[in-house]
Amino acid sequence: MNNIVSYNPKVSVIIPVYNVEKYIERCARSLLEQSLKDIEYIFVDDCSPDNSITMLENLLKEYPERQPLVKILFHEPNRGLAYTRQEGVDAAKGEYIIHCDSDDWVEPEMYETMYNIAIKQNADIVCCNYFEEYNHWHKRVEYSYLYETPEILLASIPTTLNSAVWNKLIRRTLYIANNIRWFEGINMQEDLGITLRLRVLSLKTIVVPYAFYHYNRQNLFSMAMKPKLNYIEEQILCAKLLEQWMLFHFNDRYKYLVDKIKFWAKSGLFIHSGIQDIN
């Protein structure tokens, strides 16, 4: 299935798919049952070795009214998360773009609420709180503010930057007008590399005080759960590229923040014991 949406929807949701047959049904149902009707879904298959796409295609038969709004993109070989997310952004037609990881799930009113607030407030970026989901419990993660400023970003430490792309509704023209694209080949901390650039360019970033997103911390096969040397090397490279971009666009304005990110990226070399050295 690779239907083409013939109009510009309010929201485009981009969902990378790789080795998630255990989770894809829950994720897709939560997306297809969104209260927002004017929405498109872009599933990007990163050459997944399992039955994730077959399961998705079977599930879509239960939602015939949503099928014209669904695109499934395929590529070979496996290209990694950054390439996959970028492919989704390039295909998106929505006024706003948001991502959803295919082992996570969302509340049914998430995108309608965030979109309506974005329009009412004329915001470039709207963020929401979220839950970290573990086996038998969850933890609510909240922003400490409702309106983001450069001063707030400068005072942040990397672990509290909330850099994920899946809880941020971002105006599509913010990507396009500023030529913001994923750093090629960086698949670990790739969200920090993209969202920080968008956030410092945003004229208005606000936070809605609702926890709409469920971040799955049970998936032992996710990249975040398996620290490896090459992942840490990617984080270090991401920090270096951020530094170069920030210096070019903002001189030293964000130097203190970038210095903290650089130190944090390297800290993985001594925080994690028994790191697997693979390429």
Short mmCIF file of C-alpha atoms in Angstrom, two decimals:
data_model
loop_
_atom_site.label_atom_id
_atom_site.label_comp_id
_atom_site.label_asym_id
_atom_site.label_seq_id
_atom_site.Cartn_x
_atom_site.Cartn_y
_atom_site.Cartn_z
CA MET A 1 0.00 0.00 0.00
CA ASN A 2 1.44 3.35 -1.04
CA ASN A 3 -1.49 5.72 -1.39
CA ILE A 4 -0.84 9.35 -2.23
CA VAL A 5 -2.62 11.99 -0.19
CA SER A 6 -3.92 14.58 -2.66
CA TYR A 7 -4.20 17.46 -0.20
CA ASN A 8 -2.07 19.02 2.48
CA PRO A 9 -3.15 17.55 5.82
CA LYS A 10 -2.85 19.36 9.12
CA VAL A 11 -0.38 16.85 10.57
CA SER A 12 2.05 14.30 9.15
CA VAL A 13 3.10 11.47 11.48
CA ILE A 14 6.33 9.70 10.53
CA ILE A 15 6.87 6.18 11.84
CA PRO A 16 10.17 4.33 11.22
CA VAL A 17 9.65 0.56 11.13
CA TYR A 18 12.35 -1.95 11.95
CA ASN A 19 12.06 -5.26 13.81
CA VAL A 20 8.97 -4.30 15.82
CA GLU A 21 6.46 -7.04 15.06
CA LYS A 22 5.88 -7.41 18.81
CA TYR A 23 4.80 -3.77 19.12
CA ILE A 24 3.60 -2.50 15.72
CA GLU A 25 -0.08 -3.35 16.21
CA ARG A 26 -0.41 -1.41 19.45
CA CYS A 27 1.44 1.54 17.95
CA ALA A 28 -0.53 1.62 14.70
CA ARG A 29 -3.90 1.27 16.44
CA SER A 30 -3.15 4.22 18.67
CA LEU A 31 -2.28 6.27 15.59
CA LEU A 32 -5.20 5.22 13.41
CA GLU A 33 -7.65 5.90 16.24
CA GLN A 34 -6.59 9.51 16.63
CA SER A 35 -9.39 12.04 17.03
CA LEU A 36 -7.77 14.27 14.39
CA LYS A 37 -9.18 13.35 10.99
CA ASP A 38 -7.07 15.57 8.73
CA ILE A 39 -3.84 13.66 9.21
CA GLU A 40 -1.43 11.52 7.18
CA TYR A 41 0.67 8.58 8.34
CA ILE A 42 4.03 7.83 6.77
CA PHE A 43 5.44 4.43 7.73
CA VAL A 44 9.03 3.99 6.53
CA ASP A 45 10.27 0.40 6.35
CA ASP A 46 14.01 0.34 7.00
CA CYS A 47 14.37 -3.09 5.40
CA SER A 48 12.89 -4.76 8.47
CA PRO A 49 13.78 -8.48 8.70
CA ASP A 50 10.57 -9.52 10.46
CA ASN A 51 6.83 -9.41 9.73
CA SER A 52 6.24 -5.86 10.91
CA ILE A 53 5.00 -4.53 7.55
CA THR A 54 2.77 -7.53 6.87
CA MET A 55 1.18 -7.08 10.28
CA LEU A 56 0.69 -3.38 9.58
CA GLU A 57 -0.90 -4.02 6.18
CA ASN A 58 -3.31 -6.53 7.71
CA LEU A 59 -4.23 -4.11 10.48
CA LEU A 60 -4.99 -1.33 8.00
CA LYS A 61 -7.84 -3.42 6.59
CA GLU A 62 -9.69 -2.71 9.85
CA TYR A 63 -9.50 1.04 9.17
CA PRO A 64 -10.69 1.56 5.59
CA GLU A 65 -11.41 5.25 6.22
CA ARG A 66 -7.75 5.79 7.13
CA GLN A 67 -6.21 3.83 4.25
CA PRO A 68 -6.12 6.78 1.80
CA LEU A 69 -4.15 8.72 4.42
CA VAL A 70 -1.44 6.08 4.83
CA LYS A 71 1.85 5.87 2.96
CA ILE A 72 4.26 2.97 3.36
CA LEU A 73 7.73 3.72 2.03
CA PHE A 74 10.31 1.00 1.39
CA HIS A 75 14.04 1.16 0.87
CA GLU A 76 16.96 -1.25 0.72
CA PRO A 77 19.34 -1.92 2.27
CA ASN A 78 18.94 -1.01 5.94
CA ARG A 79 19.91 2.67 6.15
CA GLY A 80 19.49 3.52 9.82
CA LEU A 81 17.20 5.76 11.79
CA ALA A 82 18.44 9.16 10.60
CA TYR A 83 17.99 8.30 6.91
CA THR A 84 14.60 6.75 7.63
CA ARG A 85 13.32 9.79 9.52
CA GLN A 86 14.61 12.12 6.80
CA GLU A 87 12.85 10.09 4.12
CA GLY A 88 9.61 10.52 6.04
CA VAL A 89 10.09 14.28 6.38
CA ASP A 90 10.83 14.60 2.66
CA ALA A 91 7.56 12.80 1.85
CA ALA A 92 5.45 14.71 4.37
CA LYS A 93 2.78 17.17 3.20
CA GLY A 94 1.37 18.24 6.56
CA GLU A 95 1.38 21.74 7.97
CA TYR A 96 3.07 20.24 11.02
CA ILE A 97 5.27 17.16 11.37
CA ILE A 98 5.69 14.78 14.30
CA HIS A 99 7.38 11.40 14.70
CA CYS A 100 6.25 8.25 16.47
CA ASP A 101 8.55 5.32 17.18
CA SER A 102 6.91 2.04 16.19
CA ASP A 103 7.38 0.36 19.56
CA ASP A 104 5.64 3.24 21.39
CA TRP A 105 2.01 4.38 21.50
CA VAL A 106 0.03 7.60 21.91
CA GLU A 107 -3.16 8.89 23.51
CA PRO A 108 -6.09 9.31 21.08
CA GLU A 109 -6.39 13.10 21.41
CA MET A 110 -2.66 13.81 21.18
CA TYR A 111 -2.32 15.25 17.68
CA GLU A 112 -5.61 17.12 17.58
CA THR A 113 -4.89 18.85 20.89
CA MET A 114 -1.33 19.77 19.97
CA TYR A 115 -2.31 20.98 16.52
CA ASN A 116 -5.16 23.16 17.79
CA ILE A 117 -2.86 24.76 20.35
CA ALA A 118 -0.18 25.30 17.70
CA ILE A 119 -2.66 27.16 15.50
CA LYS A 120 -4.17 29.15 18.36
CA GLN A 121 -0.74 30.19 19.66
CA ASN A 122 0.93 30.46 16.21
CA ALA A 123 3.70 28.25 17.55
CA ASP A 124 6.51 26.77 15.50
CA ILE A 125 6.90 23.90 17.97
CA VAL A 126 4.49 22.36 20.48
CA CYS A 127 5.82 19.83 22.99
CA CYS A 128 4.03 17.49 25.38
CA ASN A 129 4.91 15.50 28.46
CA TYR A 130 5.15 11.72 28.28
CA PHE A 131 5.28 8.44 30.17
CA GLU A 132 8.27 6.12 30.30
CA GLU A 133 6.73 2.65 30.22
CA TYR A 134 8.44 -0.22 32.05
CA ASN A 135 7.25 -3.79 32.61
CA HIS A 136 4.89 -3.20 35.52
CA TRP A 137 5.03 0.54 36.11
CA HIS A 138 5.47 3.84 34.35
CA LYS A 139 7.03 7.20 35.14
CA ARG A 140 5.59 10.53 34.06
CA VAL A 141 8.21 12.88 32.60
CA GLU A 142 7.30 16.56 32.61
CA TYR A 143 8.80 19.78 31.37
CA SER A 144 9.55 22.30 34.08
CA TYR A 145 8.20 25.16 31.97
CA LEU A 146 5.39 25.98 29.52
CA TYR A 147 7.24 28.41 27.26
CA GLU A 148 10.74 27.74 25.96
CA THR A 149 13.32 30.52 25.73
CA PRO A 150 17.00 30.63 24.75
CA GLU A 151 17.81 31.19 28.42
CA ILE A 152 16.05 27.95 29.35
CA LEU A 153 17.99 26.04 26.72
CA LEU A 154 21.28 27.53 27.86
CA ALA A 155 20.58 26.54 31.44
CA SER A 156 19.68 22.96 30.49
CA ILE A 157 21.89 19.96 30.88
CA PRO A 158 21.83 17.31 28.13
CA THR A 159 19.89 14.79 30.21
CA THR A 160 17.04 17.28 30.71
CA LEU A 161 16.93 18.71 27.19
CA ASN A 162 13.96 16.52 26.20
CA SER A 163 15.40 16.19 22.71
CA ALA A 164 13.05 13.47 21.40
CA VAL A 165 11.25 14.08 18.11
CA TRP A 166 8.18 12.04 19.08
CA ASN A 167 6.73 14.53 21.56
CA LYS A 168 7.27 17.63 19.41
CA LEU A 169 4.87 18.89 16.76
CA ILE A 170 7.02 21.00 14.43
CA ARG A 171 5.95 23.36 11.68
CA ARG A 172 7.09 21.82 8.39
CA THR A 173 8.30 25.15 7.01
CA LEU A 174 10.75 25.39 9.92
CA TYR A 175 12.57 22.41 8.41
CA ILE A 176 12.31 23.63 4.84
CA ALA A 177 13.08 27.35 5.20
CA ASN A 178 16.22 26.64 7.21
CA ASN A 179 17.32 23.50 5.32
CA ILE A 180 17.37 21.46 8.52
CA ARG A 181 18.11 17.83 7.79
CA TRP A 182 19.31 14.90 9.87
CA PHE A 183 23.07 14.58 10.22
CA GLU A 184 23.95 11.79 7.79
CA GLY A 185 25.06 8.52 9.36
CA ILE A 186 24.26 9.52 12.96
CA ASN A 187 21.65 7.13 14.30
CA MET A 188 22.35 7.45 18.01
CA GLN A 189 21.20 10.73 19.55
CA GLU A 190 20.00 11.70 16.09
CA ASP A 191 17.01 13.41 17.69
CA LEU A 192 19.25 15.82 19.62
CA GLY A 193 21.03 16.76 16.41
CA ILE A 194 17.77 17.75 14.72
CA THR A 195 15.56 19.11 17.51
CA LEU A 196 18.14 21.41 19.07
CA ARG A 197 18.70 23.18 15.75
CA LEU A 198 14.95 23.52 15.22
CA ARG A 199 14.39 24.77 18.77
CA VAL A 200 16.96 27.55 18.56
CA LEU A 201 15.42 28.65 15.25
CA SER A 202 11.83 28.50 16.50
CA LEU A 203 10.17 31.84 17.11
CA LYS A 204 7.74 30.25 19.55
CA THR A 205 8.00 26.92 21.33
CA ILE A 206 5.39 26.00 23.92
CA VAL A 207 4.60 23.01 26.11
CA VAL A 208 1.14 21.57 26.70
CA PRO A 209 0.76 20.20 30.25
CA TYR A 210 -0.49 16.78 29.15
CA ALA A 211 1.30 13.44 28.98
CA PHE A 212 0.19 12.12 25.59
CA TYR A 213 3.06 9.85 24.58
CA HIS A 214 4.05 6.43 25.92
CA TYR A 215 7.77 5.79 25.50
CA ASN A 216 8.43 2.06 25.58
CA ARG A 217 11.39 1.18 27.80
CA GLN A 218 10.67 -2.57 27.58
CA ASN A 219 12.09 -3.10 24.10
CA LEU A 220 15.49 -4.64 24.80
CA PHE A 221 16.37 -4.54 21.12
CA SER A 222 16.14 -0.75 20.79
CA MET A 223 19.36 1.17 20.22
CA ALA A 224 18.96 3.15 23.43
CA MET A 225 19.06 -0.06 25.48
CA LYS A 226 22.34 -1.35 24.00
CA PRO A 227 25.29 1.01 24.52
CA LYS A 228 28.05 0.23 22.03
CA LEU A 229 31.27 1.99 21.19
CA ASN A 230 30.16 3.04 17.73
CA TYR A 231 26.96 4.54 19.18
CA ILE A 232 29.04 6.68 21.55
CA GLU A 233 31.28 7.69 18.66
CA GLU A 234 28.16 8.82 16.79
CA GLN A 235 27.10 10.91 19.79
CA ILE A 236 30.52 12.56 19.85
CA LEU A 237 30.32 13.30 16.13
CA CYS A 238 26.79 14.68 16.56
CA ALA A 239 28.07 17.08 19.24
CA LYS A 240 30.89 18.20 16.94
CA LEU A 241 28.50 18.87 14.05
CA LEU A 242 26.15 20.75 16.37
CA GLU A 243 29.06 22.89 17.50
CA GLN A 244 29.97 23.75 13.91
CA TRP A 245 26.37 24.58 13.01
CA MET A 246 25.82 26.71 16.11
CA LEU A 247 29.03 28.66 15.56
CA PHE A 248 28.09 29.37 11.95
CA HIS A 249 24.55 30.54 12.75
CA PHE A 250 24.80 31.99 16.27
CA ASN A 251 28.51 32.59 16.94
CA ASP A 252 29.14 31.88 20.63
CA ARG A 253 25.57 32.34 21.86
CA TYR A 254 25.04 28.62 22.59
CA LYS A 255 28.68 27.70 23.28
CA TYR A 256 28.06 26.84 26.94
CA LEU A 257 25.24 24.46 26.04
CA VAL A 258 27.22 22.82 23.25
CA ASP A 259 30.22 22.39 25.55
CA LYS A 260 27.97 20.51 27.99
CA ILE A 261 26.67 18.33 25.16
CA LYS A 262 30.23 17.54 24.02
CA PHE A 263 31.26 16.50 27.52
CA TRP A 264 28.10 14.42 27.96
CA ALA A 265 28.70 12.62 24.65
CA LYS A 266 32.20 11.60 25.70
CA SER A 267 31.12 10.61 29.20
CA GLY A 268 29.64 7.40 27.81
CA LEU A 269 33.15 6.07 27.34
CA PHE A 270 33.63 5.78 31.09
CA ILE A 271 30.05 5.52 32.35
CA HIS A 272 29.21 2.26 30.56
CA SER A 273 31.33 -0.74 31.41
CA GLY A 274 31.62 -3.66 29.00
CA ILE A 275 30.77 -1.63 25.90
CA GLN A 276 30.69 -3.73 22.77
CA ASP A 277 33.22 -2.54 20.22
CA ILE A 278 31.46 -3.08 16.91
CA ASN A 279 31.22 -1.14 13.68
#
